[in-house]
Amino acid sequence: PMTETITTIEEWRRVARRLRREGRSLGFVPTMGALHRGHAALLERSKAENDVTVASVFVNPAQFDDAGDLDAYPRTLEEDRALLANLRVDHLFAPDRGAIYPDDYRFRVTERELSTVMEGAHRPGHFDGVLTVVLRLLGIIRPTRAYFGEKDYQQYLLVRDLAAAFFLETEIVPCPTVREPDGLALSSRNVRLSAEARALGGRFARRLAGPGPAAQVQRDLEAMGVDVQYVEERFGRRFAAVVIGGVRLIDNVAID
Ligand code: PAF
């Protein structure tokens, strides 16, 4: 069966009302498209844990602090639809900007602690944009469970806390990062890496997961020619953001 594409909130509400009437659980995987095996892992998990699964594809302008990054963000809706159909995902919600932001982003969610460090410190307004779109999407979709990749671990923590702070009934489920054989975390931005930058990306991931204090990891990365924005340890994990071949990459690993 084909994945059904829904673009309006009204249309989704009709589907959601029917699911609730039938007492079916609903899993939700929010994405910005350019789907890869990391997204596929979230979708598989949702399918295993829920009666029905819906994915969203919405490239959220509010979370891009850099207009160039927004323009360069890969848009592959036809391939995305094929991947969703292959995985037998029930519904695709693909709204336009006006559907999500009828108020033109007049109302937004601001978090004042965790969103100010690491990604928040380097990307002003980024987490306001993420939290605002996630709150809106959860308000529209009203899923039983929503799935977030640990590659964006700071985002996962903020979304988990958002759901608690606003008494949302959705369970926020974190899922392990999916990696290439050489260690590079899957990301929609990886397609923008040259062959040379792609190889350095693998070395970055392996060094991040290796031994030593954060400062040593940072020095070793810099010695490889990696442009490091931060290496920081929090919550029993080591986080990093780097720029390789003009592409900004983030990653994090559990440390013991
Ligand atoms: O992780 C992402 O792809 C995005 O930040 C999300 C959660 C879909 C919100 O736009």
PDB file of C-alpha atoms and ligand atoms in Angstrom:
ATOM      1  CA  PRO A   1       0.000   0.000   0.000  1.00  0.00           C
ATOM      2  CA  MET A   2       1.225   3.503  -0.838  1.00  0.00           C
ATOM      3  CA  THR A   3       2.046   6.005   1.875  1.00  0.00           C
ATOM      4  CA  GLU A   4      -0.769   8.556   1.935  1.00  0.00           C
ATOM      5  CA  THR A   5       0.467  12.162   1.673  1.00  0.00           C
ATOM      6  CA  ILE A   6      -1.440  14.756   3.669  1.00  0.00           C
ATOM      7  CA  THR A   7      -0.645  18.457   3.378  1.00  0.00           C
ATOM      8  CA  THR A   8      -3.395  20.219   5.342  1.00  0.00           C
ATOM      9  CA  ILE A   9      -4.169  20.188   9.052  1.00  0.00           C
ATOM     10  CA  GLU A  10      -7.879  19.615   8.367  1.00  0.00           C
ATOM     11  CA  GLU A  11      -7.147  16.491   6.353  1.00  0.00           C
ATOM     12  CA  TRP A  12      -4.843  15.131   9.087  1.00  0.00           C
ATOM     13  CA  ARG A  13      -7.454  15.806  11.784  1.00  0.00           C
ATOM     14  CA  ARG A  14      -9.970  13.683   9.869  1.00  0.00           C
ATOM     15  CA  VAL A  15      -7.497  10.774   9.791  1.00  0.00           C
ATOM     16  CA  ALA A  16      -6.539  11.280  13.465  1.00  0.00           C
ATOM     17  CA  ARG A  17     -10.191  11.330  14.594  1.00  0.00           C
ATOM     18  CA  ARG A  18     -10.761   8.004  12.885  1.00  0.00           C
ATOM     19  CA  LEU A  19      -7.634   6.492  14.530  1.00  0.00           C
ATOM     20  CA  ARG A  20      -8.727   7.671  17.979  1.00  0.00           C
ATOM     21  CA  ARG A  21     -12.240   6.295  17.432  1.00  0.00           C
ATOM     22  CA  GLU A  22     -10.668   2.946  16.542  1.00  0.00           C
ATOM     23  CA  GLY A  23      -8.433   3.121  19.642  1.00  0.00           C
ATOM     24  CA  ARG A  24      -5.230   2.761  17.616  1.00  0.00           C
ATOM     25  CA  SER A  25      -1.830   3.923  18.891  1.00  0.00           C
ATOM     26  CA  LEU A  26       0.022   6.405  16.689  1.00  0.00           C
ATOM     27  CA  GLY A  27       3.796   6.755  16.286  1.00  0.00           C
ATOM     28  CA  PHE A  28       5.244   9.975  14.862  1.00  0.00           C
ATOM     29  CA  VAL A  29       8.647  10.622  13.277  1.00  0.00           C
ATOM     30  CA  PRO A  30       9.173  14.345  12.590  1.00  0.00           C
ATOM     31  CA  THR A  31      11.840  15.062   9.933  1.00  0.00           C
ATOM     32  CA  MET A  32      13.128  17.744   7.611  1.00  0.00           C
ATOM     33  CA  GLY A  33      13.272  15.235   4.742  1.00  0.00           C
ATOM     34  CA  ALA A  34      16.405  14.041   2.921  1.00  0.00           C
ATOM     35  CA  LEU A  35      15.618  10.744   4.599  1.00  0.00           C
ATOM     36  CA  HIS A  36      18.411   8.248   5.247  1.00  0.00           C
ATOM     37  CA  ARG A  37      18.948   5.017   7.227  1.00  0.00           C
ATOM     38  CA  GLY A  38      18.942   6.978  10.484  1.00  0.00           C
ATOM     39  CA  HIS A  39      15.378   8.089   9.802  1.00  0.00           C
ATOM     40  CA  ALA A  40      14.549   4.556   8.660  1.00  0.00           C
ATOM     41  CA  ALA A  41      15.617   3.256  12.095  1.00  0.00           C
ATOM     42  CA  LEU A  42      13.234   5.727  13.785  1.00  0.00           C
ATOM     43  CA  LEU A  43      10.416   4.686  11.452  1.00  0.00           C
ATOM     44  CA  GLU A  44      11.045   0.962  12.036  1.00  0.00           C
ATOM     45  CA  ARG A  45      10.978   1.524  15.790  1.00  0.00           C
ATOM     46  CA  SER A  46       7.730   3.471  15.505  1.00  0.00           C
ATOM     47  CA  LYS A  47       6.192   0.740  13.367  1.00  0.00           C
ATOM     48  CA  ALA A  48       7.232  -1.915  15.892  1.00  0.00           C
ATOM     49  CA  GLU A  49       5.709  -0.003  18.827  1.00  0.00           C
ATOM     50  CA  ASN A  50       2.519   1.497  17.334  1.00  0.00           C
ATOM     51  CA  ASP A  51      -0.493   0.465  15.261  1.00  0.00           C
ATOM     52  CA  VAL A  52      -0.044   3.343  12.828  1.00  0.00           C
ATOM     53  CA  THR A  53       2.991   5.472  11.907  1.00  0.00           C
ATOM     54  CA  VAL A  54       3.098   8.973  10.448  1.00  0.00           C
ATOM     55  CA  ALA A  55       6.242  10.809   9.302  1.00  0.00           C
ATOM     56  CA  SER A  56       6.389  14.538   8.696  1.00  0.00           C
ATOM     57  CA  VAL A  57       8.625  16.328   6.218  1.00  0.00           C
ATOM     58  CA  PHE A  58       8.920  20.053   6.859  1.00  0.00           C
ATOM     59  CA  VAL A  59      12.128  22.048   6.367  1.00  0.00           C
ATOM     60  CA  ASN A  60      11.566  24.417   9.260  1.00  0.00           C
ATOM     61  CA  PRO A  61      12.884  27.890   8.379  1.00  0.00           C
ATOM     62  CA  ALA A  62      12.640  29.029  12.024  1.00  0.00           C
ATOM     63  CA  GLN A  63      15.440  26.711  13.153  1.00  0.00           C
ATOM     64  CA  PHE A  64      18.030  27.820  10.589  1.00  0.00           C
ATOM     65  CA  ASP A  65      20.265  30.567  11.928  1.00  0.00           C
ATOM     66  CA  ASP A  66      22.089  30.734   8.583  1.00  0.00           C
ATOM     67  CA  ALA A  67      20.160  31.523   5.372  1.00  0.00           C
ATOM     68  CA  GLY A  68      22.852  29.767   3.288  1.00  0.00           C
ATOM     69  CA  ASP A  69      22.378  26.545   5.269  1.00  0.00           C
ATOM     70  CA  LEU A  70      18.589  26.731   4.736  1.00  0.00           C
ATOM     71  CA  ASP A  71      19.056  27.200   0.966  1.00  0.00           C
ATOM     72  CA  ALA A  72      21.635  24.390   0.783  1.00  0.00           C
ATOM     73  CA  TYR A  73      19.544  21.977   2.876  1.00  0.00           C
ATOM     74  CA  PRO A  74      18.803  18.962   0.644  1.00  0.00           C
ATOM     75  CA  ARG A  75      15.180  18.658  -0.550  1.00  0.00           C
ATOM     76  CA  THR A  76      14.355  15.220  -1.953  1.00  0.00           C
ATOM     77  CA  LEU A  77      10.589  14.772  -1.515  1.00  0.00           C
ATOM     78  CA  GLU A  78      10.191  12.205  -4.319  1.00  0.00           C
ATOM     79  CA  GLU A  79      12.979   9.977  -2.910  1.00  0.00           C
ATOM     80  CA  ASP A  80      11.571  10.525   0.591  1.00  0.00           C
ATOM     81  CA  ARG A  81       8.146   9.314  -0.554  1.00  0.00           C
ATOM     82  CA  ALA A  82       9.722   6.229  -2.110  1.00  0.00           C
ATOM     83  CA  LEU A  83      11.589   5.404   1.118  1.00  0.00           C
ATOM     84  CA  LEU A  84       8.414   5.834   3.176  1.00  0.00           C
ATOM     85  CA  ALA A  85       6.467   3.601   0.777  1.00  0.00           C
ATOM     86  CA  ASN A  86       9.225   0.954   0.937  1.00  0.00           C
ATOM     87  CA  LEU A  87       9.042   0.952   4.726  1.00  0.00           C
ATOM     88  CA  ARG A  88       5.249   0.818   4.517  1.00  0.00           C
ATOM     89  CA  VAL A  89       4.843   3.968   6.590  1.00  0.00           C
ATOM     90  CA  ASP A  90       1.115   4.711   6.726  1.00  0.00           C
ATOM     91  CA  HIS A  91       1.051   8.506   6.374  1.00  0.00           C
ATOM     92  CA  LEU A  92       3.273  11.381   5.305  1.00  0.00           C
ATOM     93  CA  PHE A  93       2.396  14.824   6.642  1.00  0.00           C
ATOM     94  CA  ALA A  94       4.059  17.424   4.383  1.00  0.00           C
ATOM     95  CA  PRO A  95       2.625  20.838   5.247  1.00  0.00           C
ATOM     96  CA  ASP A  96       3.716  24.149   3.768  1.00  0.00           C
ATOM     97  CA  ARG A  97       5.033  27.064   5.790  1.00  0.00           C
ATOM     98  CA  GLY A  98       1.650  28.786   5.991  1.00  0.00           C
ATOM     99  CA  ALA A  99       0.021  25.720   7.538  1.00  0.00           C
ATOM    100  CA  ILE A 100       2.584  25.551  10.359  1.00  0.00           C
ATOM    101  CA  TYR A 101       3.090  29.294  10.868  1.00  0.00           C
ATOM    102  CA  PRO A 102      -0.287  31.033  10.273  1.00  0.00           C
ATOM    103  CA  ASP A 103       0.880  33.571  12.893  1.00  0.00           C
ATOM    104  CA  ASP A 104       4.131  34.124  10.962  1.00  0.00           C
ATOM    105  CA  TYR A 105       6.117  32.802  13.995  1.00  0.00           C
ATOM    106  CA  ARG A 106       4.653  35.501  16.290  1.00  0.00           C
ATOM    107  CA  PHE A 107       4.324  32.886  19.041  1.00  0.00           C
ATOM    108  CA  ARG A 108       7.399  30.852  19.910  1.00  0.00           C
ATOM    109  CA  VAL A 109       8.854  28.642  22.641  1.00  0.00           C
ATOM    110  CA  THR A 110      11.988  29.839  24.438  1.00  0.00           C
ATOM    111  CA  GLU A 111      13.937  27.675  26.861  1.00  0.00           C
ATOM    112  CA  ARG A 112      16.453  29.528  29.005  1.00  0.00           C
ATOM    113  CA  GLU A 113      19.032  27.011  30.248  1.00  0.00           C
ATOM    114  CA  LEU A 114      20.007  23.980  28.200  1.00  0.00           C
ATOM    115  CA  SER A 115      19.233  25.788  24.939  1.00  0.00           C
ATOM    116  CA  THR A 116      21.926  28.401  25.652  1.00  0.00           C
ATOM    117  CA  VAL A 117      24.931  26.029  25.557  1.00  0.00           C
ATOM    118  CA  MET A 118      26.630  23.953  22.843  1.00  0.00           C
ATOM    119  CA  GLU A 119      24.358  24.083  19.739  1.00  0.00           C
ATOM    120  CA  GLY A 120      22.394  26.948  21.293  1.00  0.00           C
ATOM    121  CA  ALA A 121      25.533  29.004  21.876  1.00  0.00           C
ATOM    122  CA  HIS A 122      26.686  28.542  18.281  1.00  0.00           C
ATOM    123  CA  ARG A 123      23.313  28.811  16.521  1.00  0.00           C
ATOM    124  CA  PRO A 124      21.297  31.753  17.903  1.00  0.00           C
ATOM    125  CA  GLY A 125      17.550  31.074  17.800  1.00  0.00           C
ATOM    126  CA  HIS A 126      18.020  27.488  16.624  1.00  0.00           C
ATOM    127  CA  PHE A 127      16.344  25.798  19.577  1.00  0.00           C
ATOM    128  CA  ASP A 128      13.499  28.339  19.724  1.00  0.00           C
ATOM    129  CA  GLY A 129      12.783  27.260  16.145  1.00  0.00           C
ATOM    130  CA  VAL A 130      13.074  23.548  16.941  1.00  0.00           C
ATOM    131  CA  LEU A 131      10.941  23.660  20.091  1.00  0.00           C
ATOM    132  CA  THR A 132       8.313  25.836  18.441  1.00  0.00           C
ATOM    133  CA  VAL A 133       7.908  23.580  15.423  1.00  0.00           C
ATOM    134  CA  VAL A 134       7.908  20.428  17.576  1.00  0.00           C
ATOM    135  CA  LEU A 135       5.201  21.861  19.846  1.00  0.00           C
ATOM    136  CA  ARG A 136       3.111  22.785  16.794  1.00  0.00           C
ATOM    137  CA  LEU A 137       3.635  19.393  15.137  1.00  0.00           C
ATOM    138  CA  LEU A 138       2.754  17.525  18.339  1.00  0.00           C
ATOM    139  CA  GLY A 139      -0.354  19.729  18.674  1.00  0.00           C
ATOM    140  CA  ILE A 140      -1.415  18.834  15.143  1.00  0.00           C
ATOM    141  CA  ILE A 141      -0.476  15.137  15.066  1.00  0.00           C
ATOM    142  CA  ARG A 142      -1.258  14.278  18.723  1.00  0.00           C
ATOM    143  CA  PRO A 143       0.752  11.038  18.590  1.00  0.00           C
ATOM    144  CA  THR A 144       1.009   8.371  21.277  1.00  0.00           C
ATOM    145  CA  ARG A 145       4.797   8.346  20.854  1.00  0.00           C
ATOM    146  CA  ALA A 146       7.293  10.537  18.991  1.00  0.00           C
ATOM    147  CA  TYR A 147      10.799   9.403  17.980  1.00  0.00           C
ATOM    148  CA  PHE A 148      14.005  11.467  18.050  1.00  0.00           C
ATOM    149  CA  GLY A 149      17.560  10.423  17.099  1.00  0.00           C
ATOM    150  CA  GLU A 150      20.330  10.646  19.683  1.00  0.00           C
ATOM    151  CA  LYS A 151      22.607  12.187  17.040  1.00  0.00           C
ATOM    152  CA  ASP A 152      20.846  15.405  18.084  1.00  0.00           C
ATOM    153  CA  TYR A 153      21.031  14.567  21.784  1.00  0.00           C
ATOM    154  CA  GLN A 154      20.670  18.151  23.032  1.00  0.00           C
ATOM    155  CA  GLN A 155      17.543  18.466  20.878  1.00  0.00           C
ATOM    156  CA  TYR A 156      16.197  15.193  22.323  1.00  0.00           C
ATOM    157  CA  LEU A 157      16.703  16.440  25.923  1.00  0.00           C
ATOM    158  CA  LEU A 158      15.011  19.759  25.144  1.00  0.00           C
ATOM    159  CA  VAL A 159      12.047  18.077  23.428  1.00  0.00           C
ATOM    160  CA  ARG A 160      11.672  15.648  26.337  1.00  0.00           C
ATOM    161  CA  ASP A 161      11.620  18.574  28.782  1.00  0.00           C
ATOM    162  CA  LEU A 162       9.256  20.580  26.517  1.00  0.00           C
ATOM    163  CA  ALA A 163       6.736  17.737  26.536  1.00  0.00           C
ATOM    164  CA  ALA A 164       6.895  17.585  30.339  1.00  0.00           C
ATOM    165  CA  ALA A 165       6.720  21.378  30.779  1.00  0.00           C
ATOM    166  CA  PHE A 166       3.579  21.703  28.623  1.00  0.00           C
ATOM    167  CA  PHE A 167       1.903  18.517  29.934  1.00  0.00           C
ATOM    168  CA  LEU A 168       1.880  16.894  26.500  1.00  0.00           C
ATOM    169  CA  GLU A 169       0.613  13.328  26.559  1.00  0.00           C
ATOM    170  CA  THR A 170       3.040  12.117  23.893  1.00  0.00           C
ATOM    171  CA  GLU A 171       5.854   9.835  25.030  1.00  0.00           C
ATOM    172  CA  ILE A 172       9.200  11.129  23.700  1.00  0.00           C
ATOM    173  CA  VAL A 173      11.375   8.173  22.633  1.00  0.00           C
ATOM    174  CA  PRO A 174      15.159   8.532  21.999  1.00  0.00           C
ATOM    175  CA  CYS A 175      16.782   6.209  19.419  1.00  0.00           C
ATOM    176  CA  PRO A 176      20.504   5.327  19.034  1.00  0.00           C
ATOM    177  CA  THR A 177      22.572   7.102  16.389  1.00  0.00           C
ATOM    178  CA  VAL A 178      23.033   5.139  13.158  1.00  0.00           C
ATOM    179  CA  ARG A 179      26.601   5.232  11.811  1.00  0.00           C
ATOM    180  CA  GLU A 180      28.473   4.482   8.607  1.00  0.00           C
ATOM    181  CA  PRO A 181      30.978   1.590   8.837  1.00  0.00           C
ATOM    182  CA  ASP A 182      33.815   4.090   9.467  1.00  0.00           C
ATOM    183  CA  GLY A 183      31.937   5.693  12.374  1.00  0.00           C
ATOM    184  CA  LEU A 184      30.476   8.823  10.748  1.00  0.00           C
ATOM    185  CA  ALA A 185      26.989   9.508  12.121  1.00  0.00           C
ATOM    186  CA  LEU A 186      24.318   9.549   9.417  1.00  0.00           C
ATOM    187  CA  SER A 187      23.107  13.073   8.654  1.00  0.00           C
ATOM    188  CA  SER A 188      21.255  14.706   5.795  1.00  0.00           C
ATOM    189  CA  ARG A 189      24.199  17.085   5.492  1.00  0.00           C
ATOM    190  CA  ASN A 190      26.689  14.264   4.711  1.00  0.00           C
ATOM    191  CA  VAL A 191      25.739  14.393   1.017  1.00  0.00           C
ATOM    192  CA  ARG A 192      27.438  17.807   0.884  1.00  0.00           C
ATOM    193  CA  LEU A 193      30.865  16.374   1.908  1.00  0.00           C
ATOM    194  CA  SER A 194      33.581  15.991  -0.761  1.00  0.00           C
ATOM    195  CA  ALA A 195      35.374  12.607  -0.807  1.00  0.00           C
ATOM    196  CA  GLU A 196      38.242  14.062   1.210  1.00  0.00           C
ATOM    197  CA  ALA A 197      35.939  15.730   3.747  1.00  0.00           C
ATOM    198  CA  ARG A 198      33.904  12.538   3.973  1.00  0.00           C
ATOM    199  CA  ALA A 199      37.031  10.586   4.997  1.00  0.00           C
ATOM    200  CA  LEU A 200      37.937  13.222   7.597  1.00  0.00           C
ATOM    201  CA  GLY A 201      34.355  12.959   8.903  1.00  0.00           C
ATOM    202  CA  GLY A 202      34.968   9.302   9.743  1.00  0.00           C
ATOM    203  CA  ARG A 203      38.212  10.168  11.554  1.00  0.00           C
ATOM    204  CA  PHE A 204      36.362  12.883  13.493  1.00  0.00           C
ATOM    205  CA  ALA A 205      33.754  10.386  14.697  1.00  0.00           C
ATOM    206  CA  ARG A 206      36.345   7.791  15.697  1.00  0.00           C
ATOM    207  CA  ARG A 207      38.462  10.300  17.629  1.00  0.00           C
ATOM    208  CA  LEU A 208      35.376  11.666  19.394  1.00  0.00           C
ATOM    209  CA  ALA A 209      34.611   8.151  20.638  1.00  0.00           C
ATOM    210  CA  GLY A 210      38.232   7.571  21.717  1.00  0.00           C
ATOM    211  CA  PRO A 211      39.969   8.141  25.067  1.00  0.00           C
ATOM    212  CA  GLY A 212      41.151  11.306  26.782  1.00  0.00           C
ATOM    213  CA  PRO A 213      39.665  14.471  28.251  1.00  0.00           C
ATOM    214  CA  ALA A 214      37.662  16.835  26.026  1.00  0.00           C
ATOM    215  CA  ALA A 215      40.563  19.275  25.667  1.00  0.00           C
ATOM    216  CA  GLN A 216      42.823  16.483  24.374  1.00  0.00           C
ATOM    217  CA  VAL A 217      40.144  15.311  21.938  1.00  0.00           C
ATOM    218  CA  GLN A 218      39.811  18.877  20.651  1.00  0.00           C
ATOM    219  CA  ARG A 219      43.592  19.231  20.187  1.00  0.00           C
ATOM    220  CA  ASP A 220      43.794  15.921  18.311  1.00  0.00           C
ATOM    221  CA  LEU A 221      40.912  16.919  16.030  1.00  0.00           C
ATOM    222  CA  GLU A 222      42.570  20.255  15.298  1.00  0.00           C
ATOM    223  CA  ALA A 223      45.833  18.453  14.521  1.00  0.00           C
ATOM    224  CA  MET A 224      43.904  16.447  11.874  1.00  0.00           C
ATOM    225  CA  GLY A 225      42.833  19.704  10.258  1.00  0.00           C
ATOM    226  CA  VAL A 226      39.294  19.672  11.654  1.00  0.00           C
ATOM    227  CA  ASP A 227      37.813  23.096  12.454  1.00  0.00           C
ATOM    228  CA  VAL A 228      36.382  22.528  15.977  1.00  0.00           C
ATOM    229  CA  GLN A 229      33.524  24.665  17.353  1.00  0.00           C
ATOM    230  CA  TYR A 230      33.294  22.805  20.655  1.00  0.00           C
ATOM    231  CA  VAL A 231      34.064  19.559  22.434  1.00  0.00           C
ATOM    232  CA  GLU A 232      32.191  19.368  25.744  1.00  0.00           C
ATOM    233  CA  GLU A 233      31.260  16.682  28.237  1.00  0.00           C
ATOM    234  CA  ARG A 234      27.830  16.764  29.893  1.00  0.00           C
ATOM    235  CA  PHE A 235      25.185  14.243  30.956  1.00  0.00           C
ATOM    236  CA  GLY A 236      27.727  11.394  30.721  1.00  0.00           C
ATOM    237  CA  ARG A 237      28.264  12.129  27.042  1.00  0.00           C
ATOM    238  CA  ARG A 238      30.904  13.886  24.948  1.00  0.00           C
ATOM    239  CA  PHE A 239      29.495  16.344  22.398  1.00  0.00           C
ATOM    240  CA  ALA A 240      31.203  18.049  19.476  1.00  0.00           C
ATOM    241  CA  ALA A 241      30.474  20.366  16.594  1.00  0.00           C
ATOM    242  CA  VAL A 242      32.987  20.745  13.781  1.00  0.00           C
ATOM    243  CA  VAL A 243      33.195  22.186  10.306  1.00  0.00           C
ATOM    244  CA  ILE A 244      34.754  19.912   7.677  1.00  0.00           C
ATOM    245  CA  GLY A 245      35.051  21.013   4.064  1.00  0.00           C
ATOM    246  CA  GLY A 246      32.561  23.826   4.710  1.00  0.00           C
ATOM    247  CA  VAL A 247      29.947  21.451   6.180  1.00  0.00           C
ATOM    248  CA  ARG A 248      28.989  21.719   9.841  1.00  0.00           C
ATOM    249  CA  LEU A 249      28.706  18.324  11.566  1.00  0.00           C
ATOM    250  CA  ILE A 250      27.654  17.439  15.124  1.00  0.00           C
ATOM    251  CA  ASP A 251      27.982  14.184  17.014  1.00  0.00           C
ATOM    252  CA  ASN A 252      28.002  12.825  20.564  1.00  0.00           C
ATOM    253  CA  VAL A 253      28.935   9.590  22.291  1.00  0.00           C
ATOM    254  CA  ALA A 254      28.338   8.070  25.718  1.00  0.00           C
ATOM    255  CA  ILE A 255      31.443   8.153  27.939  1.00  0.00           C
ATOM    256  CA  ASP A 256      32.028   6.144  31.095  1.00  0.00           C
TER     257      ASP A 256
HETATM  258  O1  PAF B   1      15.766  16.748  13.925  1.00  0.00           O
HETATM  259  C1  PAF B   1      15.126  17.279  12.995  1.00  0.00           C
HETATM  260  O2  PAF B   1      15.095  16.792  11.855  1.00  0.00           O
HETATM  261  C2  PAF B   1      14.400  18.568  13.248  1.00  0.00           C
HETATM  262  O3  PAF B   1      15.084  19.355  14.168  1.00  0.00           O
HETATM  263  C3  PAF B   1      12.937  18.355  13.671  1.00  0.00           C
HETATM  264  C4  PAF B   1      12.856  17.606  14.992  1.00  0.00           C
HETATM  265  C5  PAF B   1      12.215  17.575  12.594  1.00  0.00           C
HETATM  266  C6  PAF B   1      12.243  19.698  13.845  1.00  0.00           C
HETATM  267  O4  PAF B   1      12.241  20.433  12.657  1.00  0.00           O
END
